[in-house]
Amino acid sequence: MTLQISYRCFFAGWLVLLGTLLGACSANEDIPMSGDTQGQEAAQNISSDTSLYNAEDTAAVEQLLQSMTLQQKVAQMIQGEIKHVTPDDMRTYGLGSVLNGGGSFPNNEKYASIQAWVDLADAYYDASREVSAANAGIPTIWGTDAVHGHNNVIGATLFPHNIGLGAANDPKLIGRIGAATAVEVKATGIDWIFAPTLAVAEDDRWGRTYEAYSDRPAIVADYAYEVVAAIQEQGMAATAKHFIGDGGTYRGVDQGDTRLDLETLLKVHGQGYYRALDAGVLSVMASFNSWNGDKIHGNKALITDVLKGRLGFQGFVVSDWNGVGQVEGCTVDRCAQAINAGIDMIMVPEDWKALLFNTVEQVNSGEIAMARIDDAVRRILLVKYKIGLFDGVKPSIRALDHRVEIGSDAHRQISQEAVRKSLVMLKNNAGVLPVKADSKILVAGSGADSIQMQTGGWTISWQGTGNANSDFPGATSVYAGIKAAADAAGGNVELAASADYKARPDVAIVVFGESPYAEGQGDVGSLSWQQGYDRDLSVLQKLQADGIPVVSVLLTGRPLWVNAHINASDAFVVAWLPGSEGGGVADVLLSDASGNARYDFTGRLSFDWPNRDINEADAGLPVTDVLFPYGYGLDYQQAQNLAADLIEEPLGEVVGLDRIIFSGNTKAPWQLFLGDAENWSVPVTGANAATRKGGLALSSIDRFVQEDARLLQWRESAEGADDASQVYWQSDSPVDFTELRELGGVLSLTYQVATAPKSAVAMRMDCGFPCTGELDMTAAFSQVSAQGWQQVAVPLACFEAAGADLGKVITPLVISASSTFGLKIAEVAVLQTAPSGALLICPE
């Protein structure tokens, strides 16, 4: 009865006055709060409420629970990653779940076929059904981060990221996208989607801003019901994530601290969860962030008392990637506090076996109550019954009718519609847009023909990096979309990376913006775009100086301070991260041959657009000086001109000469390669790579966060010292380091020696063959790093003395070896000053 009263109070209050319901309901003595015995009992009995589950399934779950051993129950609470869980492991231990993380594929093969995905799903399912002393024979459930389509699978339809969908402000469209995504996921034999993200991103410096629909709760709430309902109508489990406050951290720091009282936390960051619960969401993922200094993964007041008690959530709570290890006093393989707090399924990708036995031990010792284990397993089993996993139908059979829908024309049409509706026009002086399709059009910029840039993070690889256009069969770049439309109307399109054109165009469309990134590696300190590195701005200014009308198209995962770029453009359009269907951009930008718009701009900002790079009063707070407010966006009927020049002087410290080459991921304009005599230019296209002859292998490893460092392993060469393999970072165009050299600049490397080298190790800085400066680093790398991570700084003058022309550096770092050697790298940078504590050396 307690639960029913509090649940009615909650939703009645929501219907009467959404903004004040929490205060009204919080005074109700029937709402279970922390330490309330009555509330604890309600939380334990929630899953027996049959509003989500039918009586037959509930009875079957209770009977199954009574027959299970403790180890079998704990196994249901554990989720391992497919890289670290084999079907034999599943057969032996009967894990409740597996997941594939970003950049993880069947057999670790990026280009795994759809059949390979389905075969692995069948293998896990069959193994989970084999009853043994440790395996209860319960079907496992496979989860995946399908956050903008089935984004781990080659050939899937990729929809605009959430920030673009927020600008579209079309809940029914979001429902259609959810359904299409669910169908494509189902076609690979997977049962569970880690979406939607329901964050309210309040500081755009946060690297996950693009995963949020808006910086206000309203759109998030409107979308939550539609996407959850659409996914689960397809027989899948949806996940509302990340509970709670992930978008409200101080300074926008990923996994940081959200500092709010409970009622404000729920009023701002809870709205999407209320609507997801309305839709019957079956899982909720806990958030990495802290709430007033306490990690949410260990916070019973939020997970059990609020989510399961006060809000009546009946599904199960899953932790995020190794998130339990961040709880004070816990490790990734041992955390009673997180389970006691209400985590039902623990995502521990690699250390799942130790977690299994440690948790059994903690139950036997009394650290975790048996009632808490039963509650968690009951919730998990009810969800499995709800989505039909106990029906005895293999994943391959469930997937069979949907195989043709992966990347189907129908789904791509939905995505292209979403692109059209997501575009926001900020400026259109002199009616430059729409561009007549029969014009002479220059399409320029780093993002013009880059499907990697337009798809962003969480695309094939976790960070969205290392992908070529060929990795997106069926997709269309922005350039390809423009060319197709122009060709059909008799126009002419020229593609150029910069402002250099062969024939003078009537108009230039310049597509530029952020390189892909995901959580942890996408945080920035300022919203200023390319401050101190003005590649994109120089393209716009050159075209402007030539008297050519300039249309800028910005690919971005967040609002950016781009006042100078807007000033240098006649028209300015924000395309966000539009996904695989770049043709949707051309649909709106280009007219038909007679000059009539084919589609109008309907997108409106779901975030405030900044007029400054940082907050003038307090750099720790979000920018409050707004250039274009929430809801702004021009169309072809409105007044077009943006008369005044915008402020171009930054408030924050001007970026110096320092150049970060690699820190967590590779930074623009650099690209990462491996090479040997068979092929010196093998691009690194994911978390793992190797040279053609196999002498060097690269893999992503964790230092502070997931995959923020790289492990390089050279093997013994059978062909002698001349058979070298190398790793290097390279730019498409030369970079001038002479000013840095004059100021005493250095190349800085943060590293660990994993295996001491058996032969010479060379470090080079190249300036176009045969221009190079090579140094012998064998002595520096001669011993395994017993003290952990180390930092070495090599003066640029040393490379110059060895032969490098610092005025035209193409490759700032090459490391080459021909024998056994293991090296971990966390950061590569060219810096004005050697970091404090770094070993300063100048080897011969």
PDB file of C-alpha atoms in Angstrom, residues 689-836:
ATOM      1  CA  ALA A 689      45.803  -2.575 -35.193  1.00  0.00           C
ATOM      2  CA  ALA A 690      48.933  -4.279 -36.494  1.00  0.00           C
ATOM      3  CA  THR A 691      51.542  -3.815 -39.186  1.00  0.00           C
ATOM      4  CA  ARG A 692      51.195  -5.911 -42.333  1.00  0.00           C
ATOM      5  CA  LYS A 693      54.090  -8.213 -41.453  1.00  0.00           C
ATOM      6  CA  GLY A 694      52.954  -8.463 -37.842  1.00  0.00           C
ATOM      7  CA  GLY A 695      56.070  -7.005 -36.244  1.00  0.00           C
ATOM      8  CA  LEU A 696      54.105  -4.372 -34.279  1.00  0.00           C
ATOM      9  CA  ALA A 697      50.674  -4.556 -32.648  1.00  0.00           C
ATOM     10  CA  LEU A 698      48.721  -1.695 -31.081  1.00  0.00           C
ATOM     11  CA  SER A 699      45.889  -2.016 -28.581  1.00  0.00           C
ATOM     12  CA  SER A 700      43.877   0.452 -26.516  1.00  0.00           C
ATOM     13  CA  ILE A 701      44.320   0.237 -22.748  1.00  0.00           C
ATOM     14  CA  ASP A 702      42.965   2.046 -19.694  1.00  0.00           C
ATOM     15  CA  ARG A 703      45.016   4.510 -17.677  1.00  0.00           C
ATOM     16  CA  PHE A 704      42.576   6.862 -15.964  1.00  0.00           C
ATOM     17  CA  VAL A 705      39.485   6.142 -18.045  1.00  0.00           C
ATOM     18  CA  GLN A 706      38.454   3.616 -20.646  1.00  0.00           C
ATOM     19  CA  GLU A 707      40.884   3.310 -23.582  1.00  0.00           C
ATOM     20  CA  ASP A 708      42.772   6.543 -22.881  1.00  0.00           C
ATOM     21  CA  ALA A 709      46.242   5.056 -23.601  1.00  0.00           C
ATOM     22  CA  ARG A 710      47.878   2.764 -26.147  1.00  0.00           C
ATOM     23  CA  LEU A 711      50.031  -0.345 -25.756  1.00  0.00           C
ATOM     24  CA  LEU A 712      52.623  -0.946 -28.489  1.00  0.00           C
ATOM     25  CA  GLN A 713      54.174  -4.400 -28.694  1.00  0.00           C
ATOM     26  CA  TRP A 714      57.059  -5.112 -31.059  1.00  0.00           C
ATOM     27  CA  ARG A 715      57.952  -8.752 -31.611  1.00  0.00           C
ATOM     28  CA  GLU A 716      61.239 -10.417 -32.456  1.00  0.00           C
ATOM     29  CA  SER A 717      61.996  -9.979 -36.145  1.00  0.00           C
ATOM     30  CA  ALA A 718      63.037 -13.010 -38.169  1.00  0.00           C
ATOM     31  CA  GLU A 719      64.632 -10.802 -40.776  1.00  0.00           C
ATOM     32  CA  GLY A 720      67.180  -8.915 -38.713  1.00  0.00           C
ATOM     33  CA  ALA A 721      67.716  -5.362 -37.551  1.00  0.00           C
ATOM     34  CA  ASP A 722      66.763  -3.814 -40.867  1.00  0.00           C
ATOM     35  CA  ASP A 723      63.230  -5.177 -40.633  1.00  0.00           C
ATOM     36  CA  ALA A 724      61.845  -2.357 -38.482  1.00  0.00           C
ATOM     37  CA  SER A 725      58.258  -1.569 -37.573  1.00  0.00           C
ATOM     38  CA  GLN A 726      57.129   1.871 -36.517  1.00  0.00           C
ATOM     39  CA  VAL A 727      54.294   3.883 -35.014  1.00  0.00           C
ATOM     40  CA  TYR A 728      53.836   7.538 -35.904  1.00  0.00           C
ATOM     41  CA  TRP A 729      51.521  10.546 -35.923  1.00  0.00           C
ATOM     42  CA  GLN A 730      51.237  12.526 -39.144  1.00  0.00           C
ATOM     43  CA  SER A 731      49.456  15.588 -40.548  1.00  0.00           C
ATOM     44  CA  ASP A 732      48.177  16.112 -44.093  1.00  0.00           C
ATOM     45  CA  SER A 733      50.012  19.426 -44.247  1.00  0.00           C
ATOM     46  CA  PRO A 734      53.240  20.780 -42.698  1.00  0.00           C
ATOM     47  CA  VAL A 735      53.241  22.399 -39.263  1.00  0.00           C
ATOM     48  CA  ASP A 736      55.740  25.105 -38.310  1.00  0.00           C
ATOM     49  CA  PHE A 737      57.492  24.475 -34.974  1.00  0.00           C
ATOM     50  CA  THR A 738      60.237  27.099 -35.414  1.00  0.00           C
ATOM     51  CA  GLU A 739      58.741  29.582 -32.936  1.00  0.00           C
ATOM     52  CA  LEU A 740      58.434  26.822 -30.367  1.00  0.00           C
ATOM     53  CA  ARG A 741      62.067  25.870 -30.940  1.00  0.00           C
ATOM     54  CA  GLU A 742      63.168  29.474 -30.407  1.00  0.00           C
ATOM     55  CA  LEU A 743      61.322  29.489 -27.079  1.00  0.00           C
ATOM     56  CA  GLY A 744      63.016  26.262 -25.962  1.00  0.00           C
ATOM     57  CA  GLY A 745      60.135  23.965 -26.894  1.00  0.00           C
ATOM     58  CA  VAL A 746      60.188  20.196 -26.386  1.00  0.00           C
ATOM     59  CA  LEU A 747      58.560  17.025 -27.588  1.00  0.00           C
ATOM     60  CA  SER A 748      56.970  15.518 -24.462  1.00  0.00           C
ATOM     61  CA  LEU A 749      56.098  11.831 -24.092  1.00  0.00           C
ATOM     62  CA  THR A 750      54.214  10.246 -21.182  1.00  0.00           C
ATOM     63  CA  TYR A 751      54.957   6.530 -21.215  1.00  0.00           C
ATOM     64  CA  GLN A 752      55.603   3.242 -19.452  1.00  0.00           C
ATOM     65  CA  VAL A 753      58.075   0.628 -20.630  1.00  0.00           C
ATOM     66  CA  ALA A 754      56.213  -2.678 -20.434  1.00  0.00           C
ATOM     67  CA  THR A 755      58.984  -4.819 -21.946  1.00  0.00           C
ATOM     68  CA  ALA A 756      62.574  -3.612 -22.206  1.00  0.00           C
ATOM     69  CA  PRO A 757      63.883  -3.464 -25.791  1.00  0.00           C
ATOM     70  CA  LYS A 758      66.221  -6.174 -27.050  1.00  0.00           C
ATOM     71  CA  SER A 759      67.696  -3.909 -29.725  1.00  0.00           C
ATOM     72  CA  ALA A 760      67.882  -0.242 -30.694  1.00  0.00           C
ATOM     73  CA  VAL A 761      64.858   2.043 -30.468  1.00  0.00           C
ATOM     74  CA  ALA A 762      64.793   5.166 -32.618  1.00  0.00           C
ATOM     75  CA  MET A 763      62.706   8.320 -32.240  1.00  0.00           C
ATOM     76  CA  ARG A 764      62.270  10.610 -35.270  1.00  0.00           C
ATOM     77  CA  MET A 765      60.685  13.863 -36.315  1.00  0.00           C
ATOM     78  CA  ASP A 766      60.034  13.884 -40.068  1.00  0.00           C
ATOM     79  CA  CYS A 767      59.561  16.765 -42.468  1.00  0.00           C
ATOM     80  CA  GLY A 768      58.880  14.940 -45.721  1.00  0.00           C
ATOM     81  CA  PHE A 769      61.195  12.290 -47.136  1.00  0.00           C
ATOM     82  CA  PRO A 770      64.169  12.413 -46.980  1.00  0.00           C
ATOM     83  CA  CYS A 771      63.997  15.240 -44.414  1.00  0.00           C
ATOM     84  CA  THR A 772      64.216  13.775 -40.909  1.00  0.00           C
ATOM     85  CA  GLY A 773      65.822  14.098 -37.496  1.00  0.00           C
ATOM     86  CA  GLU A 774      66.504  10.768 -35.764  1.00  0.00           C
ATOM     87  CA  LEU A 775      67.577  10.181 -32.159  1.00  0.00           C
ATOM     88  CA  ASP A 776      68.582   6.985 -30.356  1.00  0.00           C
ATOM     89  CA  MET A 777      66.182   6.411 -27.441  1.00  0.00           C
ATOM     90  CA  THR A 778      67.415   2.934 -26.491  1.00  0.00           C
ATOM     91  CA  ALA A 779      68.947   4.083 -23.209  1.00  0.00           C
ATOM     92  CA  ALA A 780      65.834   6.024 -22.165  1.00  0.00           C
ATOM     93  CA  PHE A 781      63.663   2.957 -22.742  1.00  0.00           C
ATOM     94  CA  SER A 782      66.156   0.403 -21.444  1.00  0.00           C
ATOM     95  CA  GLN A 783      64.315  -0.649 -18.285  1.00  0.00           C
ATOM     96  CA  VAL A 784      60.767  -1.605 -17.392  1.00  0.00           C
ATOM     97  CA  SER A 785      59.017   1.355 -15.713  1.00  0.00           C
ATOM     98  CA  ALA A 786      58.988   0.216 -12.110  1.00  0.00           C
ATOM     99  CA  GLN A 787      57.686   3.598 -10.928  1.00  0.00           C
ATOM    100  CA  GLY A 788      54.621   3.615 -13.165  1.00  0.00           C
ATOM    101  CA  TRP A 789      54.073   6.304 -15.768  1.00  0.00           C
ATOM    102  CA  GLN A 790      57.058   8.482 -16.659  1.00  0.00           C
ATOM    103  CA  GLN A 791      57.528  11.619 -18.703  1.00  0.00           C
ATOM    104  CA  VAL A 792      60.434  12.475 -20.978  1.00  0.00           C
ATOM    105  CA  ALA A 793      61.008  15.771 -22.803  1.00  0.00           C
ATOM    106  CA  VAL A 794      63.302  16.085 -25.835  1.00  0.00           C
ATOM    107  CA  PRO A 795      64.199  19.640 -26.968  1.00  0.00           C
ATOM    108  CA  LEU A 796      63.064  20.414 -30.501  1.00  0.00           C
ATOM    109  CA  ALA A 797      66.563  21.731 -31.111  1.00  0.00           C
ATOM    110  CA  CYS A 798      67.842  18.161 -30.774  1.00  0.00           C
ATOM    111  CA  PHE A 799      65.683  17.006 -33.683  1.00  0.00           C
ATOM    112  CA  GLU A 800      66.785  20.050 -35.680  1.00  0.00           C
ATOM    113  CA  ALA A 801      70.443  19.267 -35.020  1.00  0.00           C
ATOM    114  CA  ALA A 802      69.792  15.722 -36.234  1.00  0.00           C
ATOM    115  CA  GLY A 803      68.442  17.018 -39.549  1.00  0.00           C
ATOM    116  CA  ALA A 804      64.758  17.948 -39.090  1.00  0.00           C
ATOM    117  CA  ASP A 805      63.412  21.122 -40.723  1.00  0.00           C
ATOM    118  CA  LEU A 806      61.166  22.442 -37.941  1.00  0.00           C
ATOM    119  CA  GLY A 807      59.403  24.801 -40.330  1.00  0.00           C
ATOM    120  CA  LYS A 808      57.642  21.991 -42.156  1.00  0.00           C
ATOM    121  CA  VAL A 809      57.067  19.119 -39.762  1.00  0.00           C
ATOM    122  CA  ILE A 810      54.724  16.483 -41.155  1.00  0.00           C
ATOM    123  CA  THR A 811      55.381  13.797 -38.547  1.00  0.00           C
ATOM    124  CA  PRO A 812      56.205  15.074 -35.039  1.00  0.00           C
ATOM    125  CA  LEU A 813      56.875  11.610 -33.596  1.00  0.00           C
ATOM    126  CA  VAL A 814      57.984   8.277 -35.022  1.00  0.00           C
ATOM    127  CA  ILE A 815      59.074   5.400 -32.766  1.00  0.00           C
ATOM    128  CA  SER A 816      60.802   2.545 -34.555  1.00  0.00           C
ATOM    129  CA  ALA A 817      62.165  -0.807 -33.369  1.00  0.00           C
ATOM    130  CA  SER A 818      62.967  -4.178 -34.916  1.00  0.00           C
ATOM    131  CA  SER A 819      62.922  -6.509 -31.911  1.00  0.00           C
ATOM    132  CA  THR A 820      60.973  -7.302 -28.769  1.00  0.00           C
ATOM    133  CA  PHE A 821      59.827  -4.088 -27.049  1.00  0.00           C
ATOM    134  CA  GLY A 822      56.675  -3.092 -25.169  1.00  0.00           C
ATOM    135  CA  LEU A 823      55.717   0.552 -24.689  1.00  0.00           C
ATOM    136  CA  LYS A 824      52.596   2.186 -23.247  1.00  0.00           C
ATOM    137  CA  ILE A 825      51.859   5.760 -24.362  1.00  0.00           C
ATOM    138  CA  ALA A 826      49.405   8.120 -22.622  1.00  0.00           C
ATOM    139  CA  GLU A 827      50.312  11.519 -24.056  1.00  0.00           C
ATOM    140  CA  VAL A 828      52.370  13.027 -26.861  1.00  0.00           C
ATOM    141  CA  ALA A 829      52.711  16.794 -27.114  1.00  0.00           C
ATOM    142  CA  VAL A 830      54.935  19.532 -28.482  1.00  0.00           C
ATOM    143  CA  LEU A 831      55.193  22.066 -25.670  1.00  0.00           C
ATOM    144  CA  GLN A 832      56.714  25.484 -25.121  1.00  0.00           C
ATOM    145  CA  THR A 833      58.077  24.412 -21.725  1.00  0.00           C
ATOM    146  CA  ALA A 834      59.134  21.003 -20.455  1.00  0.00           C
ATOM    147  CA  PRO A 835      56.597  19.699 -17.903  1.00  0.00           C
ATOM    148  CA  SER A 836      57.631  19.797 -14.263  1.00  0.00           C
TER     149      SER A 836
END
